[in-house]
Short mmCIF file of C-alpha atoms and ligand atoms in Angstrom, two decimals:
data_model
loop_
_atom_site.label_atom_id
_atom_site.label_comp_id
_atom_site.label_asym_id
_atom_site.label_seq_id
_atom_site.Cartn_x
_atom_site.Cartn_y
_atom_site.Cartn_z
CA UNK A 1 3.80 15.87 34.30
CA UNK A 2 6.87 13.16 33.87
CA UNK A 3 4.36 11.31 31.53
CA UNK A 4 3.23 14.52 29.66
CA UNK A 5 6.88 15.24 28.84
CA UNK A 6 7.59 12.11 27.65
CA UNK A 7 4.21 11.42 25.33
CA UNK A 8 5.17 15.34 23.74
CA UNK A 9 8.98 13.81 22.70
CA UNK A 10 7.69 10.68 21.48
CA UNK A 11 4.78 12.73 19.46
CA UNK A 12 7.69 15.99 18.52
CA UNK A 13 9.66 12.40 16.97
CA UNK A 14 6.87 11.21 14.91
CA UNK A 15 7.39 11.34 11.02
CA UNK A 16 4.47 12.00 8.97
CA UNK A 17 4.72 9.67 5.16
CA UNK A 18 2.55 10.69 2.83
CA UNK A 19 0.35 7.63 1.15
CA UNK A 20 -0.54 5.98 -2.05
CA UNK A 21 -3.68 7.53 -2.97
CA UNK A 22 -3.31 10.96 -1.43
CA UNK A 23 -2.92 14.43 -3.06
CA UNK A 24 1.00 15.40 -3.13
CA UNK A 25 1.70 17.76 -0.64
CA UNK A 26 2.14 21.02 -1.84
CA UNK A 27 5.25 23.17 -0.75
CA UNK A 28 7.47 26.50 -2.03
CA UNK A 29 11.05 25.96 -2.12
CA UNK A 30 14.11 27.28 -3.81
CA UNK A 31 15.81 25.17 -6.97
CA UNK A 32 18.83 25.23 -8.97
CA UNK A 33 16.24 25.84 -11.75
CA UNK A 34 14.62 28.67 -9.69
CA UNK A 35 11.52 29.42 -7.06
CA UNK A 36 8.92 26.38 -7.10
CA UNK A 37 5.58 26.47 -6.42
CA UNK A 38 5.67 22.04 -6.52
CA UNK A 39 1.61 21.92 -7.62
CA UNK A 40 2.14 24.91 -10.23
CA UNK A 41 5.08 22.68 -11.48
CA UNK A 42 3.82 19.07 -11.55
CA UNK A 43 0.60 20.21 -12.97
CA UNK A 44 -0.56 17.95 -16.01
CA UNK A 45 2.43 15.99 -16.39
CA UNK A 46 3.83 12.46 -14.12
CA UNK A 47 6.50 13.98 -11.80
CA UNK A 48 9.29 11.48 -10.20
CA UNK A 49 10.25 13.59 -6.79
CA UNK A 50 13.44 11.78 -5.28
CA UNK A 51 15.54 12.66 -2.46
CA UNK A 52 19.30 11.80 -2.07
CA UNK A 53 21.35 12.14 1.31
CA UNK A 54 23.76 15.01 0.57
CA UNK A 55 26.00 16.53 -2.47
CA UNK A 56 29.39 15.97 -2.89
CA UNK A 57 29.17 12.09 -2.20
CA UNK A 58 29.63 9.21 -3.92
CA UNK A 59 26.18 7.08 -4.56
CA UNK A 60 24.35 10.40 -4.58
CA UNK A 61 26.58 11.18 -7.72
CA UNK A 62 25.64 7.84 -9.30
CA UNK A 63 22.02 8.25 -8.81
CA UNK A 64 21.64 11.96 -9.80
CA UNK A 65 23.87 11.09 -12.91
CA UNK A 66 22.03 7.84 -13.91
CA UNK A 67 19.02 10.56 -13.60
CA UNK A 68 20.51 12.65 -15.82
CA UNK A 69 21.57 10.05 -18.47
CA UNK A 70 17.61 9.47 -18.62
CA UNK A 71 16.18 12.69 -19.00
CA UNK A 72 15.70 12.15 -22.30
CA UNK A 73 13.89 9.00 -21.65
CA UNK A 74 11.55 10.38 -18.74
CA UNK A 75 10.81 13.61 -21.21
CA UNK A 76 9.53 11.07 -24.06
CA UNK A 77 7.37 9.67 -20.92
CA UNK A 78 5.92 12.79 -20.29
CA UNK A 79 7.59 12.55 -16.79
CA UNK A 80 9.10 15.70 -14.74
CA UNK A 81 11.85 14.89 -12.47
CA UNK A 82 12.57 16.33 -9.07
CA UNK A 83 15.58 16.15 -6.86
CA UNK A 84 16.11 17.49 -3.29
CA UNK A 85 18.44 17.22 -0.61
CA UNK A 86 19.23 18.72 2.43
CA UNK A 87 21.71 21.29 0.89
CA UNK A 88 22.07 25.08 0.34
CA UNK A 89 21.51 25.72 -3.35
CA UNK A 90 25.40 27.29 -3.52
CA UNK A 91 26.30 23.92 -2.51
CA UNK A 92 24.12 22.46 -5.25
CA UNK A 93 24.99 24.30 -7.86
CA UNK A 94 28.99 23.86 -7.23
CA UNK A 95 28.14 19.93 -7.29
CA UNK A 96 26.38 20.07 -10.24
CA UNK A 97 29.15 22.49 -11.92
CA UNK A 98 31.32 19.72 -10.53
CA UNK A 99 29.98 16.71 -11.86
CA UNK A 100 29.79 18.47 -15.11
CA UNK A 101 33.57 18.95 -15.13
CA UNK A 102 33.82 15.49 -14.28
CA UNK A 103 31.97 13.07 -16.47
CA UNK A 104 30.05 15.86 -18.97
CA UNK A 105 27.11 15.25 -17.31
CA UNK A 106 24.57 18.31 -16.88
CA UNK A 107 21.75 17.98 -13.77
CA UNK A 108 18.93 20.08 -15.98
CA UNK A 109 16.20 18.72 -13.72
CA UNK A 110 15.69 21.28 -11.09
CA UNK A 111 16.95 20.16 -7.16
CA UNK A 112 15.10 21.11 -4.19
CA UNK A 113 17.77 22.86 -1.64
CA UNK A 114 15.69 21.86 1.47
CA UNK A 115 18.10 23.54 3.79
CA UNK A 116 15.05 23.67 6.26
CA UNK A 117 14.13 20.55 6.09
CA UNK A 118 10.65 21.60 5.04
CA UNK A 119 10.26 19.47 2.27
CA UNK A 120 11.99 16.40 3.64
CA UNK A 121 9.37 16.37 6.64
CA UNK A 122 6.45 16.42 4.45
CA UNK A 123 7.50 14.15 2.64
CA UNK A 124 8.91 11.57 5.35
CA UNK A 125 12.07 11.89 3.62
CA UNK A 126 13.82 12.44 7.18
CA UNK A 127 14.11 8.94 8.97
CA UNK A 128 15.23 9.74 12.60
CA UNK A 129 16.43 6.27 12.70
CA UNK A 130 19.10 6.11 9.95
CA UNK A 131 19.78 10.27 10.32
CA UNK A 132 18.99 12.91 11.68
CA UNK A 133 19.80 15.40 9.42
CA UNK A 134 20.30 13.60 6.00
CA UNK A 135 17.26 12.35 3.75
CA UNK A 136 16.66 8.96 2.68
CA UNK A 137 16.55 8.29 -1.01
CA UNK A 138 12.93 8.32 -1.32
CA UNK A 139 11.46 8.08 -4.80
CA UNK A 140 7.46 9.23 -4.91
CA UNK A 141 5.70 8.71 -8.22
CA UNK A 142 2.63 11.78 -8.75
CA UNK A 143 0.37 11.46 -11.62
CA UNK A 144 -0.70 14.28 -13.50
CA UNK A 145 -4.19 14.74 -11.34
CA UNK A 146 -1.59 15.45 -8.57
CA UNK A 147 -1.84 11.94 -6.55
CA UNK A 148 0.87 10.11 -5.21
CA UNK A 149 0.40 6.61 -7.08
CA UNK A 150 3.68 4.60 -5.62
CA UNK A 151 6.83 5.22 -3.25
CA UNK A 152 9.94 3.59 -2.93
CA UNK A 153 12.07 4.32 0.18
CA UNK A 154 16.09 3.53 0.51
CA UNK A 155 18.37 3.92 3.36
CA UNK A 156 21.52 5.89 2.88
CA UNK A 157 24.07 3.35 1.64
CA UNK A 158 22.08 1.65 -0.80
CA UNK A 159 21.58 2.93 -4.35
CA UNK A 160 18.39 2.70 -6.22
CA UNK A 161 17.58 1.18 -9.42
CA UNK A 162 17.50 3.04 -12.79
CA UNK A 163 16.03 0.16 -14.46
CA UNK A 164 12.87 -0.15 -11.65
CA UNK A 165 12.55 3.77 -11.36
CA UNK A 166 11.56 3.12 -15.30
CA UNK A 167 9.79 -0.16 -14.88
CA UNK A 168 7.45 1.15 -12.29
CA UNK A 169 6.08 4.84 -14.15
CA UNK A 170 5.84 2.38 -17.25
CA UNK A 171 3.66 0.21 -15.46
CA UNK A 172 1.22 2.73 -14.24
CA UNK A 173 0.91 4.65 -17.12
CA UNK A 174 0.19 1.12 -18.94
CA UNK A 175 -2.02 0.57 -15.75
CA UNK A 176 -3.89 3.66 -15.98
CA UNK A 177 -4.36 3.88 -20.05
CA UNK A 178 -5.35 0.42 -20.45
CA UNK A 179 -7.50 -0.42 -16.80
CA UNK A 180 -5.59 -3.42 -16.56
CA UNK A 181 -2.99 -4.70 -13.56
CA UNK A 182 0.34 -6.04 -14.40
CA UNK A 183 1.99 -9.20 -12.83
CA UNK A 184 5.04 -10.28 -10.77
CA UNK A 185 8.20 -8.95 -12.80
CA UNK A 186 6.37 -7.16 -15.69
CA UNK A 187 7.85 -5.60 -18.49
CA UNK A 188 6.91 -3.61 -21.29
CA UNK A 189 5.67 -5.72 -24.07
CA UNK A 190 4.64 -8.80 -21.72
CA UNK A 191 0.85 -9.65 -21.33
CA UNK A 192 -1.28 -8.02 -18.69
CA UNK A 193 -3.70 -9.12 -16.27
CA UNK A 194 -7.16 -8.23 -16.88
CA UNK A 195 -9.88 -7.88 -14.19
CA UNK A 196 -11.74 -10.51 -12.60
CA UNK A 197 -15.15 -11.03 -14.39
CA UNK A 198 -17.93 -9.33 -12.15
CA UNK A 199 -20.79 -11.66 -13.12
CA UNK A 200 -21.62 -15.07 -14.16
CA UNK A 201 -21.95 -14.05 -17.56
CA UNK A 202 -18.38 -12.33 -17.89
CA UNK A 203 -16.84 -15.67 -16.62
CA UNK A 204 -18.51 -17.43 -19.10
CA UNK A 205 -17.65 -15.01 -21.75
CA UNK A 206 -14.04 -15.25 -20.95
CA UNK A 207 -13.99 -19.24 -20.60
CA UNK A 208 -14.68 -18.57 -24.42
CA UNK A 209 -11.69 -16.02 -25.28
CA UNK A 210 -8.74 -16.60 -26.03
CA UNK A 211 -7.27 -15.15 -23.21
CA UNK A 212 -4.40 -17.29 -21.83
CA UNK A 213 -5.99 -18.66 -17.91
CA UNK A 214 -4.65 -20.12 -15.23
CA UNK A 215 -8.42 -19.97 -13.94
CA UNK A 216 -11.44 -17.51 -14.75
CA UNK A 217 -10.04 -14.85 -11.72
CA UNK A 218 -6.20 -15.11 -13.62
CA UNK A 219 -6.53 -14.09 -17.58
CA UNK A 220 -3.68 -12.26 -19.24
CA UNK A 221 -3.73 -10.76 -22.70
CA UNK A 222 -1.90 -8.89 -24.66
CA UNK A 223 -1.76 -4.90 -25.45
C1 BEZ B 301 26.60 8.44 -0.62
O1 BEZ B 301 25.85 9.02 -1.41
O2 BEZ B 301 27.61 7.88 -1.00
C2 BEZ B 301 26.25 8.38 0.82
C3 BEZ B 301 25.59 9.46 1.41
C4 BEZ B 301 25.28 9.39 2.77
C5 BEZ B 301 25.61 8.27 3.50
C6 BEZ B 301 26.22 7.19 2.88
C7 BEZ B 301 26.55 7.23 1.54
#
């Protein structure tokens, strides 16, 4: 019985992460934009869902702003972003008024008030280990068929990066419209890595290209 007890905690504790590869898990929630059905919303476009710890505090207001700054950027991209915290959506929308007093700068990119937490579970947003009640600053990249291609997790006192938010949906939209992989540090405009020759016949094909090879398995060319 002891044992039972203790198994149900441990299992009650557990944190379910969605993975690379799997179909974004759907969800209803209330927005400073209004109601969101999340697969009605992300449908046909790249969507860049991102969690933040709570309003009102300090590199929360850096992030969501540098988000802002870039909405122009991510539109061009074809890119939806999503915010979320654990917040009511009164205390949203006073940040947001708030940070628009501040600095000028207007959230338009709807944010999840996830006052139940529903979202953040599903999304393994809520790391028992750093808090209880606050999420991490998760970042999930969705494509527009609706599957989660890459994740970046941060704990609470560590901002993200603007530049590798934009780096990364560059690459896999470069990725996915050219069926190529990209290398350590890759940047828009730098060669890509094409895919290892299946046959005999393909590696001699490419020992006659001009690709530029380390070896017949490592070719890069340009876009
Ligand atoms: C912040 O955004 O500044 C912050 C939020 C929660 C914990 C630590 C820092």
């Amino acid at each position: 019985m002891k044992y039972q007890t203790k198994t149900k905690i441990k299992m009650e504790n557990q944190i379910t992460i969605p993975r690379i590869g799997d179909t974004a898990p759907d969800f209803k929630a209330m927005t400073t934009t209004g109601p969101m059905q999340f697969s009605d919303h992300i449908k046909g476009s790249w969507t860049i869902l991102f969690s933040h710890p709570a309003d009102f505090t300090p590199v929360c207001t850096t992030e969501m702003t540098g988000f802002a700054l870039d909405q122009k950027y991510f539109d061009e991209k074809n890119t939806k972003l999503v915010g979320l915290s654990i917040d009511s959506i009164h205390s949203h929308i006073a940040w947001v008024n708030n940070v628009k007093k501040n600095t000028g700068v207007l959230f338009e990119f709807p944010i999840i008030a996830d006052i139940d937490m529903n979202v953040s579970k599903l999304y393994g947003m809520l790391q028992p280990g750093e808090s209880e009640t606050a999420a991490v600053r998760a970042v999930f990249f969705i494509d527009p068929k609706g599957k989660i291609r890459l994740i970046m997790y941060y704990p609470l006192n560590v901002g993200r990066n603007m530049d590798e938010i934009k780096r990364s949906l560059v690459a896999l939209q470069t990725a996915d419209q050219y069926k190529v992989s990209l290398p350590l540090n890759w940047r828009e405009g730098d060669k890509v890595i094409v895919s290892p020759p299946k046959t005999v016949a393909e590696m001699l094909e490419r020992e006659a290209s001009d690709y530029e090879m380390v070896d017949f398995y490592l070719a890069k060319r340009d876009l």
